[in-house]
mmCIF file of C-alpha atoms in Angstrom:
data_model
loop_
_atom_site.group_PDB
_atom_site.id
_atom_site.type_symbol
_atom_site.label_atom_id
_atom_site.label_comp_id
_atom_site.label_asym_id
_atom_site.label_seq_id
_atom_site.Cartn_x
_atom_site.Cartn_y
_atom_site.Cartn_z
ATOM 1 C CA MET A 1 0.000 0.000 0.000
ATOM 2 C CA TYR A 2 1.345 3.427 -0.961
ATOM 3 C CA LYS A 3 2.139 5.581 2.082
ATOM 4 C CA LEU A 4 2.615 9.340 1.927
ATOM 5 C CA THR A 5 5.672 10.811 3.589
ATOM 6 C CA HIS A 6 5.079 13.880 5.746
ATOM 7 C CA LEU A 7 6.572 16.093 3.006
ATOM 8 C CA LYS A 8 4.210 14.674 0.395
ATOM 9 C CA GLU A 9 1.286 15.215 2.763
ATOM 10 C CA LEU A 10 2.301 18.837 3.226
ATOM 11 C CA GLU A 11 2.780 19.240 -0.508
ATOM 12 C CA SER A 12 -0.671 17.772 -1.205
ATOM 13 C CA GLU A 13 -2.306 20.106 1.320
ATOM 14 C CA SER A 14 -0.566 23.174 -0.142
ATOM 15 C CA ILE A 15 -1.490 22.258 -3.710
ATOM 16 C CA TYR A 16 -5.106 21.829 -2.625
ATOM 17 C CA VAL A 17 -5.056 25.333 -1.099
ATOM 18 C CA LEU A 18 -3.562 26.824 -4.272
ATOM 19 C CA ARG A 19 -6.223 25.172 -6.426
ATOM 20 C CA GLU A 20 -8.910 26.481 -4.067
ATOM 21 C CA VAL A 21 -7.530 29.987 -4.615
ATOM 22 C CA ALA A 22 -7.799 29.528 -8.379
ATOM 23 C CA ALA A 23 -11.380 28.290 -7.982
ATOM 24 C CA GLN A 24 -12.657 30.914 -5.531
ATOM 25 C CA PHE A 25 -10.965 34.161 -6.573
ATOM 26 C CA GLU A 26 -10.919 36.211 -9.750
ATOM 27 C CA ARG A 27 -7.558 38.042 -9.503
ATOM 28 C CA PRO A 28 -5.087 36.177 -7.279
ATOM 29 C CA ALA A 29 -1.339 36.882 -7.144
ATOM 30 C CA ILE A 30 1.723 35.351 -5.503
ATOM 31 C CA LEU A 31 3.664 37.698 -3.235
ATOM 32 C CA PHE A 32 7.259 36.935 -4.176
ATOM 33 C CA SER A 33 10.107 38.166 -1.978
ATOM 34 C CA GLY A 34 12.873 35.988 -3.403
ATOM 35 C CA GLY A 35 13.156 34.179 -0.072
ATOM 36 C CA LYS A 36 13.045 30.413 0.220
ATOM 37 C CA ASP A 37 9.414 30.280 1.406
ATOM 38 C CA SER A 38 8.038 32.323 -1.501
ATOM 39 C CA ILE A 39 10.206 30.254 -3.839
ATOM 40 C CA VAL A 40 8.669 27.041 -2.473
ATOM 41 C CA VAL A 41 5.155 28.495 -2.825
ATOM 42 C CA THR A 42 5.916 29.397 -6.454
ATOM 43 C CA TYR A 43 7.285 25.900 -7.077
ATOM 44 C CA LEU A 44 4.137 24.378 -5.536
ATOM 45 C CA ALA A 45 2.001 26.549 -7.824
ATOM 46 C CA TYR A 46 4.056 25.286 -10.764
ATOM 47 C CA LYS A 47 3.291 21.695 -9.732
ATOM 48 C CA ALA A 48 -0.360 22.448 -8.955
ATOM 49 C CA PHE A 49 -1.185 23.639 -12.473
ATOM 50 C CA TYR A 50 1.365 21.785 -14.623
ATOM 51 C CA PRO A 51 1.476 21.418 -17.624
ATOM 52 C CA ALA A 52 -0.275 24.795 -17.803
ATOM 53 C CA LYS A 53 1.608 27.859 -16.654
ATOM 54 C CA ILE A 54 1.059 29.319 -13.198
ATOM 55 C CA PRO A 55 -2.218 31.276 -13.554
ATOM 56 C CA PHE A 56 -1.144 34.015 -11.130
ATOM 57 C CA PRO A 57 1.349 36.875 -11.582
ATOM 58 C CA LEU A 58 4.288 37.194 -9.199
ATOM 59 C CA VAL A 59 4.225 40.454 -7.221
ATOM 60 C CA HIS A 60 7.497 41.730 -5.827
ATOM 61 C CA ILE A 61 7.655 44.787 -3.583
ATOM 62 C CA ASP A 62 11.068 46.251 -4.344
ATOM 63 C CA THR A 63 12.406 48.346 -1.473
ATOM 64 C CA GLY A 64 15.291 49.646 -3.573
ATOM 65 C CA HIS A 65 17.554 48.085 -0.954
ATOM 66 C CA ASN A 66 17.348 44.475 -2.085
ATOM 67 C CA PHE A 67 20.328 42.214 -2.544
ATOM 68 C CA GLN A 68 21.294 42.103 -6.216
ATOM 69 C CA GLU A 69 21.462 38.318 -5.993
ATOM 70 C CA THR A 70 17.756 38.301 -5.089
ATOM 71 C CA LEU A 71 16.807 40.449 -8.073
ATOM 72 C CA ASP A 72 18.909 38.354 -10.460
ATOM 73 C CA TYR A 73 17.274 35.155 -9.177
ATOM 74 C CA ARG A 74 13.788 36.703 -9.478
ATOM 75 C CA ASP A 75 14.304 37.730 -13.094
ATOM 76 C CA ALA A 76 15.763 34.355 -14.071
ATOM 77 C CA LEU A 77 12.865 32.480 -12.437
ATOM 78 C CA VAL A 78 10.224 34.631 -14.114
ATOM 79 C CA LYS A 79 11.847 33.991 -17.492
ATOM 80 C CA LYS A 80 12.094 30.251 -16.817
ATOM 81 C CA LEU A 81 8.446 29.892 -15.742
ATOM 82 C CA GLY A 82 7.040 32.310 -18.311
ATOM 83 C CA VAL A 83 4.909 34.117 -15.718
ATOM 84 C CA GLN A 84 4.004 37.784 -15.375
ATOM 85 C CA LEU A 85 6.053 39.867 -12.938
ATOM 86 C CA ILE A 86 4.582 42.953 -11.273
ATOM 87 C CA VAL A 87 6.966 45.137 -9.268
ATOM 88 C CA GLY A 88 5.811 47.651 -6.678
ATOM 89 C CA SER A 89 8.471 50.282 -5.973
ATOM 90 C CA VAL A 90 9.044 51.691 -2.481
ATOM 91 C CA GLN A 91 11.278 54.341 -4.059
ATOM 92 C CA GLU A 92 8.316 55.464 -6.151
ATOM 93 C CA SER A 93 6.183 55.653 -2.997
ATOM 94 C CA ILE A 94 8.847 57.881 -1.439
ATOM 95 C CA ASP A 95 9.166 60.071 -4.538
ATOM 96 C CA THR A 96 5.400 60.633 -4.754
ATOM 97 C CA GLY A 97 5.091 61.445 -1.044
ATOM 98 C CA ARG A 98 3.092 58.348 -0.158
ATOM 99 C CA VAL A 99 5.643 57.465 2.539
ATOM 100 C CA LYS A 100 8.465 59.257 4.307
ATOM 101 C CA GLU A 101 11.894 57.657 4.357
ATOM 102 C CA GLU A 102 13.459 56.982 7.731
ATOM 103 C CA LYS A 103 16.711 58.630 8.703
ATOM 104 C CA GLY A 104 19.534 57.632 11.035
ATOM 105 C CA TYR A 105 21.727 54.612 11.672
ATOM 106 C CA ASN A 106 18.790 52.209 12.050
ATOM 107 C CA ALA A 107 16.761 53.524 9.128
ATOM 108 C CA SER A 108 14.997 50.858 7.108
ATOM 109 C CA ARG A 109 12.544 50.745 4.236
ATOM 110 C CA ASN A 110 11.046 47.497 5.457
ATOM 111 C CA ARG A 111 7.998 49.056 7.100
ATOM 112 C CA LEU A 112 7.471 51.342 4.102
ATOM 113 C CA GLN A 113 6.648 48.245 2.046
ATOM 114 C CA THR A 114 3.169 48.166 3.574
ATOM 115 C CA THR A 115 1.939 51.257 1.739
ATOM 116 C CA THR A 116 3.525 50.135 -1.537
ATOM 117 C CA LEU A 117 1.963 46.676 -1.200
ATOM 118 C CA LEU A 118 -1.511 48.042 -0.479
ATOM 119 C CA ASP A 119 -1.221 50.508 -3.367
ATOM 120 C CA THR A 120 -0.180 47.665 -5.691
ATOM 121 C CA ILE A 121 -3.095 45.494 -4.547
ATOM 122 C CA GLU A 122 -5.485 48.382 -5.145
ATOM 123 C CA LYS A 123 -4.004 49.245 -8.539
ATOM 124 C CA TYR A 124 -4.340 45.720 -9.916
ATOM 125 C CA LYS A 125 -7.502 44.841 -7.962
ATOM 126 C CA PHE A 126 -6.049 41.637 -6.509
ATOM 127 C CA ASP A 127 -8.588 39.792 -4.377
ATOM 128 C CA ALA A 128 -6.201 37.158 -3.022
ATOM 129 C CA CYS A 129 -2.471 37.501 -2.344
ATOM 130 C CA ILE A 130 -0.641 34.228 -1.785
ATOM 131 C CA GLY A 131 2.325 34.316 0.579
ATOM 132 C CA GLY A 132 4.896 32.015 2.109
ATOM 133 C CA ALA A 133 4.345 32.711 5.815
ATOM 134 C CA ARG A 134 4.519 29.754 8.193
ATOM 135 C CA ARG A 135 2.969 29.444 11.654
ATOM 136 C CA ASP A 136 6.280 28.473 13.282
ATOM 137 C CA GLU A 137 8.063 31.516 11.856
ATOM 138 C CA GLU A 138 6.846 34.213 14.253
ATOM 139 C CA LYS A 139 4.233 34.382 17.007
ATOM 140 C CA ALA A 140 1.956 36.848 15.168
ATOM 141 C CA ARG A 141 1.857 34.562 12.141
ATOM 142 C CA ALA A 142 0.614 31.699 14.305
ATOM 143 C CA LYS A 143 -2.713 33.564 14.509
ATOM 144 C CA GLU A 144 -3.295 33.393 10.760
ATOM 145 C CA ARG A 145 -5.605 31.040 8.889
ATOM 146 C CA PHE A 146 -4.938 29.555 5.441
ATOM 147 C CA PHE A 147 -7.407 32.147 4.109
ATOM 148 C CA SER A 148 -6.671 35.297 6.107
ATOM 149 C CA HIS A 149 -9.245 38.059 5.667
ATOM 150 C CA ARG A 150 -8.256 41.721 5.129
ATOM 151 C CA ASP A 151 -10.758 44.571 5.376
ATOM 152 C CA GLU A 152 -11.308 47.332 2.796
ATOM 153 C CA PHE A 153 -8.287 49.175 4.192
ATOM 154 C CA GLY A 154 -6.064 46.111 3.764
ATOM 155 C CA GLN A 155 -5.819 45.665 7.516
ATOM 156 C CA TRP A 156 -5.835 42.464 9.553
ATOM 157 C CA ASN A 157 -7.804 41.847 12.731
ATOM 158 C CA PRO A 158 -6.560 38.686 14.496
ATOM 159 C CA LYS A 159 -9.800 38.531 16.516
ATOM 160 C CA ASN A 160 -11.930 38.502 13.398
ATOM 161 C CA GLN A 161 -10.560 35.470 11.573
ATOM 162 C CA ARG A 162 -12.985 32.993 10.113
ATOM 163 C CA PRO A 163 -13.067 29.395 11.348
ATOM 164 C CA GLU A 164 -11.587 26.771 9.030
ATOM 165 C CA LEU A 165 -13.131 23.360 9.495
ATOM 166 C CA TRP A 166 -11.087 20.581 7.951
ATOM 167 C CA ASN A 167 -10.352 21.695 4.378
ATOM 168 C CA ASN A 168 -13.302 24.054 3.922
ATOM 169 C CA PHE A 169 -12.081 27.566 3.116
ATOM 170 C CA ASN A 170 -14.365 30.587 3.122
ATOM 171 C CA GLY A 171 -13.266 33.112 0.509
ATOM 172 C CA LYS A 172 -16.416 35.235 0.533
ATOM 173 C CA LYS A 173 -15.734 38.955 0.839
ATOM 174 C CA ASN A 174 -17.299 42.364 0.367
ATOM 175 C CA MET A 175 -16.308 44.925 -2.250
ATOM 176 C CA GLY A 176 -12.808 46.266 -1.617
ATOM 177 C CA GLU A 177 -11.778 43.467 0.745
ATOM 178 C CA HIS A 178 -9.213 40.813 -0.055
ATOM 179 C CA PHE A 179 -7.534 37.743 1.387
ATOM 180 C CA ARG A 180 -3.970 36.806 2.144
ATOM 181 C CA VAL A 181 -3.521 33.078 1.572
ATOM 182 C CA PHE A 182 -0.748 31.001 3.174
ATOM 183 C CA PRO A 183 -0.487 27.532 1.573
ATOM 184 C CA ILE A 184 2.535 26.449 3.645
ATOM 185 C CA SER A 185 1.092 27.453 7.018
ATOM 186 C CA ASN A 186 1.601 23.961 8.431
ATOM 187 C CA TRP A 187 5.216 23.666 7.271
ATOM 188 C CA THR A 188 8.226 24.222 9.540
ATOM 189 C CA GLU A 189 11.542 25.738 8.534
ATOM 190 C CA MET A 190 13.037 22.243 8.487
ATOM 191 C CA ASP A 191 10.200 20.999 6.260
ATOM 192 C CA VAL A 192 10.972 23.771 3.774
ATOM 193 C CA TRP A 193 14.668 22.923 3.645
ATOM 194 C CA GLN A 194 14.031 19.188 3.339
ATOM 195 C CA TYR A 195 11.519 19.818 0.544
ATOM 196 C CA ILE A 196 13.979 22.054 -1.307
ATOM 197 C CA TYR A 197 16.565 19.283 -0.978
ATOM 198 C CA ALA A 198 14.154 16.523 -2.098
ATOM 199 C CA GLU A 199 12.831 18.509 -5.078
ATOM 200 C CA LYS A 200 16.238 19.959 -6.052
ATOM 201 C CA ILE A 201 14.883 23.514 -6.079
ATOM 202 C CA GLU A 202 17.391 26.189 -7.048
ATOM 203 C CA LEU A 203 17.941 29.037 -4.576
ATOM 204 C CA PRO A 204 19.653 32.431 -4.580
ATOM 205 C CA SER A 205 23.361 32.144 -3.797
ATOM 206 C CA LEU A 206 22.801 34.223 -0.638
ATOM 207 C CA TYR A 207 21.567 31.135 1.190
ATOM 208 C CA PHE A 208 24.956 29.443 0.867
ATOM 209 C CA THR A 209 28.204 30.405 2.555
ATOM 210 C CA HIS A 210 30.124 33.138 0.778
ATOM 211 C CA GLU A 211 32.524 35.925 1.667
ATOM 212 C CA ARG A 212 30.893 39.299 2.297
ATOM 213 C CA ARG A 213 31.883 42.645 3.741
ATOM 214 C CA CYS A 214 29.855 43.106 6.893
ATOM 215 C CA PHE A 215 29.772 44.739 10.318
ATOM 216 C CA TYR A 216 28.489 43.825 13.782
ATOM 217 C CA ARG A 217 25.581 45.708 15.382
ATOM 218 C CA ASP A 218 23.282 44.885 18.286
ATOM 219 C CA GLY A 219 24.199 41.210 18.374
ATOM 220 C CA GLN A 220 24.048 40.469 14.651
ATOM 221 C CA TRP A 221 26.098 40.760 11.490
ATOM 222 C CA LEU A 222 24.759 43.007 8.741
ATOM 223 C CA ALA A 223 25.874 43.516 5.143
ATOM 224 C CA ALA A 224 28.078 46.574 4.557
ATOM 225 C CA GLU A 225 26.212 47.869 1.514
ATOM 226 C CA PRO A 226 25.837 51.493 0.293
ATOM 227 C CA CYS A 227 22.337 51.753 1.801
ATOM 228 C CA MET A 228 23.719 51.139 5.291
ATOM 229 C CA THR A 229 24.914 54.033 7.470
ATOM 230 C CA LEU A 230 27.688 52.912 9.796
ATOM 231 C CA LYS A 231 28.371 54.359 13.222
ATOM 232 C CA PRO A 232 31.889 55.756 13.812
ATOM 233 C CA THR A 233 32.677 52.794 16.070
ATOM 234 C CA GLU A 234 31.595 50.118 13.595
ATOM 235 C CA GLU A 235 34.263 48.339 11.592
ATOM 236 C CA VAL A 236 33.753 46.659 8.216
ATOM 237 C CA VAL A 237 35.333 43.218 7.985
ATOM 238 C CA THR A 238 35.103 40.275 5.595
ATOM 239 C CA ARG A 239 33.424 37.169 6.988
ATOM 240 C CA ARG A 240 32.180 33.863 5.635
ATOM 241 C CA VAL A 241 28.425 34.178 6.033
ATOM 242 C CA ARG A 242 25.098 33.159 4.590
ATOM 243 C CA CYS A 243 21.494 34.374 4.854
ATOM 244 C CA ARG A 244 19.021 32.246 6.749
ATOM 245 C CA THR A 245 16.137 34.485 5.711
ATOM 246 C CA ILE A 246 16.210 37.122 2.975
ATOM 247 C CA GLY A 247 14.609 40.557 2.986
ATOM 248 C CA ASP A 248 15.582 44.213 2.807
ATOM 249 C CA ILE A 249 19.361 44.612 3.254
ATOM 250 C CA THR A 250 18.870 46.962 6.201
ATOM 251 C CA CYS A 251 17.198 44.318 8.352
ATOM 252 C CA THR A 252 18.570 41.005 7.060
ATOM 253 C CA GLY A 253 20.996 39.474 9.522
ATOM 254 C CA LEU A 254 23.872 37.338 8.323
ATOM 255 C CA THR A 255 24.855 34.018 9.874
ATOM 256 C CA ILE A 256 28.495 33.023 10.306
ATOM 257 C CA SER A 257 28.517 29.659 8.584
ATOM 258 C CA GLU A 258 30.420 27.101 6.521
ATOM 259 C CA ALA A 259 27.241 25.548 5.083
ATOM 260 C CA ASN A 260 27.745 25.654 1.319
ATOM 261 C CA ASN A 261 25.265 22.929 0.301
ATOM 262 C CA LEU A 262 21.759 21.854 1.278
ATOM 263 C CA GLU A 263 22.901 18.926 3.419
ATOM 264 C CA ASP A 264 25.086 21.232 5.503
ATOM 265 C CA ILE A 265 22.268 23.768 5.873
ATOM 266 C CA ILE A 266 19.836 21.092 7.076
ATOM 267 C CA ASN A 267 22.368 19.866 9.641
ATOM 268 C CA GLU A 268 23.049 23.439 10.749
ATOM 269 C CA ILE A 269 19.335 24.209 11.198
ATOM 270 C CA ALA A 270 18.828 20.993 13.159
ATOM 271 C CA ALA A 271 21.568 21.952 15.616
ATOM 272 C CA THR A 272 20.864 25.656 16.064
ATOM 273 C CA ARG A 273 19.013 27.177 19.027
ATOM 274 C CA VAL A 274 18.470 30.516 17.320
ATOM 275 C CA THR A 275 15.076 31.056 15.680
ATOM 276 C CA GLU A 276 14.868 31.761 11.968
ATOM 277 C CA ARG A 277 13.830 35.376 12.499
ATOM 278 C CA GLY A 278 16.322 35.866 15.312
ATOM 279 C CA GLY A 279 18.524 37.618 12.771
ATOM 280 C CA ARG A 280 15.852 40.015 11.497
ATOM 281 C CA ALA A 281 16.503 43.517 12.843
ATOM 282 C CA ASP A 282 12.964 44.668 12.012
ATOM 283 C CA ASP A 283 11.470 42.184 14.489
ATOM 284 C CA LYS A 284 13.525 43.682 17.317
ATOM 285 C CA ARG A 285 11.994 47.154 17.191
ATOM 286 C CA SER A 286 9.316 46.128 19.685
ATOM 287 C CA GLU A 287 7.804 43.043 21.280
ATOM 288 C CA THR A 288 4.860 43.262 18.870
ATOM 289 C CA ALA A 289 6.712 44.530 15.794
ATOM 290 C CA MET A 290 5.393 41.902 13.387
ATOM 291 C CA GLU A 291 1.829 41.979 14.672
ATOM 292 C CA ASP A 292 1.715 45.785 14.487
ATOM 293 C CA ARG A 293 2.885 45.718 10.863
ATOM 294 C CA LYS A 294 0.422 42.964 9.942
ATOM 295 C CA LYS A 295 -2.483 44.973 11.385
ATOM 296 C CA GLU A 296 -1.422 47.868 9.167
ATOM 297 C CA GLY A 297 -1.504 45.660 6.071
ATOM 298 C CA TYR A 298 1.998 44.163 5.962
ATOM 299 C CA PHE A 299 2.534 40.710 4.480
#
C-alpha cells in the first residue's frame, strides 16, 4: 500500500489550497520576496497547475535596498516559468510622497513596504495575495488562517478570523476586501529545507556560505552595503556568512557559517538554538513589531 511521507502530505495540502484559490478568486497573485518560502510556494504553484503555466502573476515589492542576488534570481525564475512579474516600488512611494523615508543609523525601508503593497493590490484589484508565511516563523503569524481576511483598508484583525473546518475555506468577501492566503502554514523551517533538498529547487546564492563585507551591530552581522549608514565605532570586515532568511538589506541578519550545500544547511538548522527570524533587525523594534505591521496591512 502506498504511504505518503510527511513532506508529500504537506505538498498535497498546499497544492489543494492553491487550487482552491484559483477556484474561488478572480484576480489572485503570488507575493514573491525571493526568499526560500516564496520560492517554495511558487514551485508548488508550478506543480499544482502543470502542464499549464502558473495562472497568477508574481508580485514583488522592491524596497530599492534588495540584494542584487535576489533580483537576479527573481528575473531568471520569471523567465524560466514564463509568468508575469509585477513590481511595486518603495522608491516610487517615497518620490510621490506616499511614505516618508526613515533617517539615522537604524533607518529601514522594510515598514514602508506596507503602503507600496496596499497601493499595488489596489491598482491591480487583486482579491487574493498568496504568501509564504509559516505558523512556526513568528508568534503573530501563528494567529493566521490559510485564508486570512483583510478589510477594505487592507488591515488584519486577528480577533476577526474565520473558522476553518477541515479543508473548507471561506473566501467570501465584500467589495474592496481581499484575502492573504498562506499555503505552507503547516510547514516548519526544516520541512521547507528538506523539501527544497528533495525537489532539487534552485535558490539564490545568498543562502549558501560566501565571503561578504559586513559589520556587527546589536548582536548580529549586517551587510556593509551602500544603503547602510555605519556608526563611527563600527568596523567593516570580511566574513564567511550566509542568509538564513532574505529581505531588505537593512534588516537582514547574516549568519556566520560554513554551510555551502543543502545537506550542511539542514544539519546546521537541526543543531541551532536561534530562531529563523532571530537575525531580522525589524522584528527587534518592539515586542509586537510583526503583529503591528500585519495589522497595518503588511505581508
